[in-house]
Amino acid sequence: MVGGHLLFYPSNWLQEFTYNIAKRRSRNRWPQIVTERLRADGPMTRLIDLERERGLDV
């Protein structure tokens, strides 16, 4: 088991490193219409209704 851990350690480290960078970069890329819904006091309207009002193809 220790040998398997040592064998796969580099690929596991690279996967975790890549995941952490992707997680950091994606924080501020959400549209305003979505981020306002993540707050505890978000609006009561449905997201799909707002997208249809704005003419987005859903």
C-alpha atoms as a printed R data frame, in Angstrom:
   type eleno elety resid chain resno       x      y       z
1  ATOM     1    CA   MET     A     1   0.000  0.000   0.000
2  ATOM     2    CA   VAL     A     2   2.854  2.369   0.797
3  ATOM     3    CA   GLY     A     3   4.443  1.560  -2.560
4  ATOM     4    CA   GLY     A     4   1.188  2.349  -4.361
5  ATOM     5    CA   HIS     A     5   0.915  5.636  -2.506
6  ATOM     6    CA   LEU     A     6   4.456  6.596  -3.456
7  ATOM     7    CA   LEU     A     7   3.846  5.562  -7.059
8  ATOM     8    CA   PHE     A     8   0.724  7.691  -7.472
9  ATOM     9    CA   TYR     A     9   1.795 10.633  -5.284
10 ATOM    10    CA   PRO     A    10   3.007 12.857  -8.181
11 ATOM    11    CA   SER     A    11  -0.195 12.478 -10.171
12 ATOM    12    CA   ASN     A    12  -2.369 13.011  -7.079
13 ATOM    13    CA   TRP     A    13  -0.410 16.128  -6.175
14 ATOM    14    CA   LEU     A    14  -0.775 17.509  -9.699
15 ATOM    15    CA   GLN     A    15  -4.508 16.810  -9.678
16 ATOM    16    CA   GLU     A    16  -4.991 18.611  -6.344
17 ATOM    17    CA   PHE     A    17  -2.855 21.546  -7.484
18 ATOM    18    CA   THR     A    18  -4.846 21.927 -10.704
19 ATOM    19    CA   TYR     A    19  -8.147 21.647  -8.846
20 ATOM    20    CA   ASN     A    20  -7.168 24.344  -6.343
21 ATOM    21    CA   ILE     A    21  -6.152 26.766  -9.094
22 ATOM    22    CA   ALA     A    22  -9.369 26.144 -11.022
23 ATOM    23    CA   LYS     A    23 -11.395 26.663  -7.860
24 ATOM    24    CA   ARG     A    24  -9.654 29.980  -7.146
25 ATOM    25    CA   ARG     A    25 -10.117 31.300 -10.679
26 ATOM    26    CA   SER     A    26 -13.790 30.399 -10.936
27 ATOM    27    CA   ARG     A    27 -14.908 32.367  -7.868
28 ATOM    28    CA   ASN     A    28 -15.432 35.717  -9.576
29 ATOM    29    CA   ARG     A    29 -16.557 34.493 -12.985
30 ATOM    30    CA   TRP     A    30 -20.209 33.934 -12.116
31 ATOM    31    CA   PRO     A    31 -22.681 36.417 -13.643
32 ATOM    32    CA   GLN     A    32 -24.336 38.962 -11.345
33 ATOM    33    CA   ILE     A    33 -27.716 37.285 -11.839
34 ATOM    34    CA   VAL     A    34 -26.330 34.090 -10.287
35 ATOM    35    CA   THR     A    35 -24.221 35.581  -7.494
36 ATOM    36    CA   GLU     A    36 -27.144 37.503  -6.036
37 ATOM    37    CA   ARG     A    37 -28.898 34.163  -5.574
38 ATOM    38    CA   LEU     A    38 -26.023 32.760  -3.527
39 ATOM    39    CA   ARG     A    39 -26.572 35.248  -0.728
40 ATOM    40    CA   ALA     A    40 -28.791 34.248   2.172
41 ATOM    41    CA   ASP     A    41 -31.338 36.983   1.360
42 ATOM    42    CA   GLY     A    42 -31.481 36.253  -2.371
43 ATOM    43    CA   PRO     A    43 -34.487 37.282  -4.515
44 ATOM    44    CA   MET     A    44 -37.684 35.275  -4.610
45 ATOM    45    CA   THR     A    45 -37.966 35.074  -8.416
46 ATOM    46    CA   ARG     A    46 -36.828 32.010 -10.279
47 ATOM    47    CA   LEU     A    47 -33.615 32.204 -12.254
48 ATOM    48    CA   ILE     A    48 -35.220 30.727 -15.370
49 ATOM    49    CA   ASP     A    49 -37.876 33.472 -15.358
50 ATOM    50    CA   LEU     A    50 -35.184 36.175 -15.218
51 ATOM    51    CA   GLU     A    51 -33.267 34.537 -18.065
52 ATOM    52    CA   ARG     A    52 -36.384 34.422 -20.226
53 ATOM    53    CA   GLU     A    53 -37.076 38.106 -19.493
54 ATOM    54    CA   ARG     A    54 -33.595 38.997 -20.696
55 ATOM    55    CA   GLY     A    55 -34.110 37.040 -23.889
56 ATOM    56    CA   LEU     A    56 -31.602 34.302 -23.130
57 ATOM    57    CA   ASP     A    57 -32.213 30.995 -24.854
58 ATOM    58    CA   VAL     A    58 -32.915 28.449 -22.113
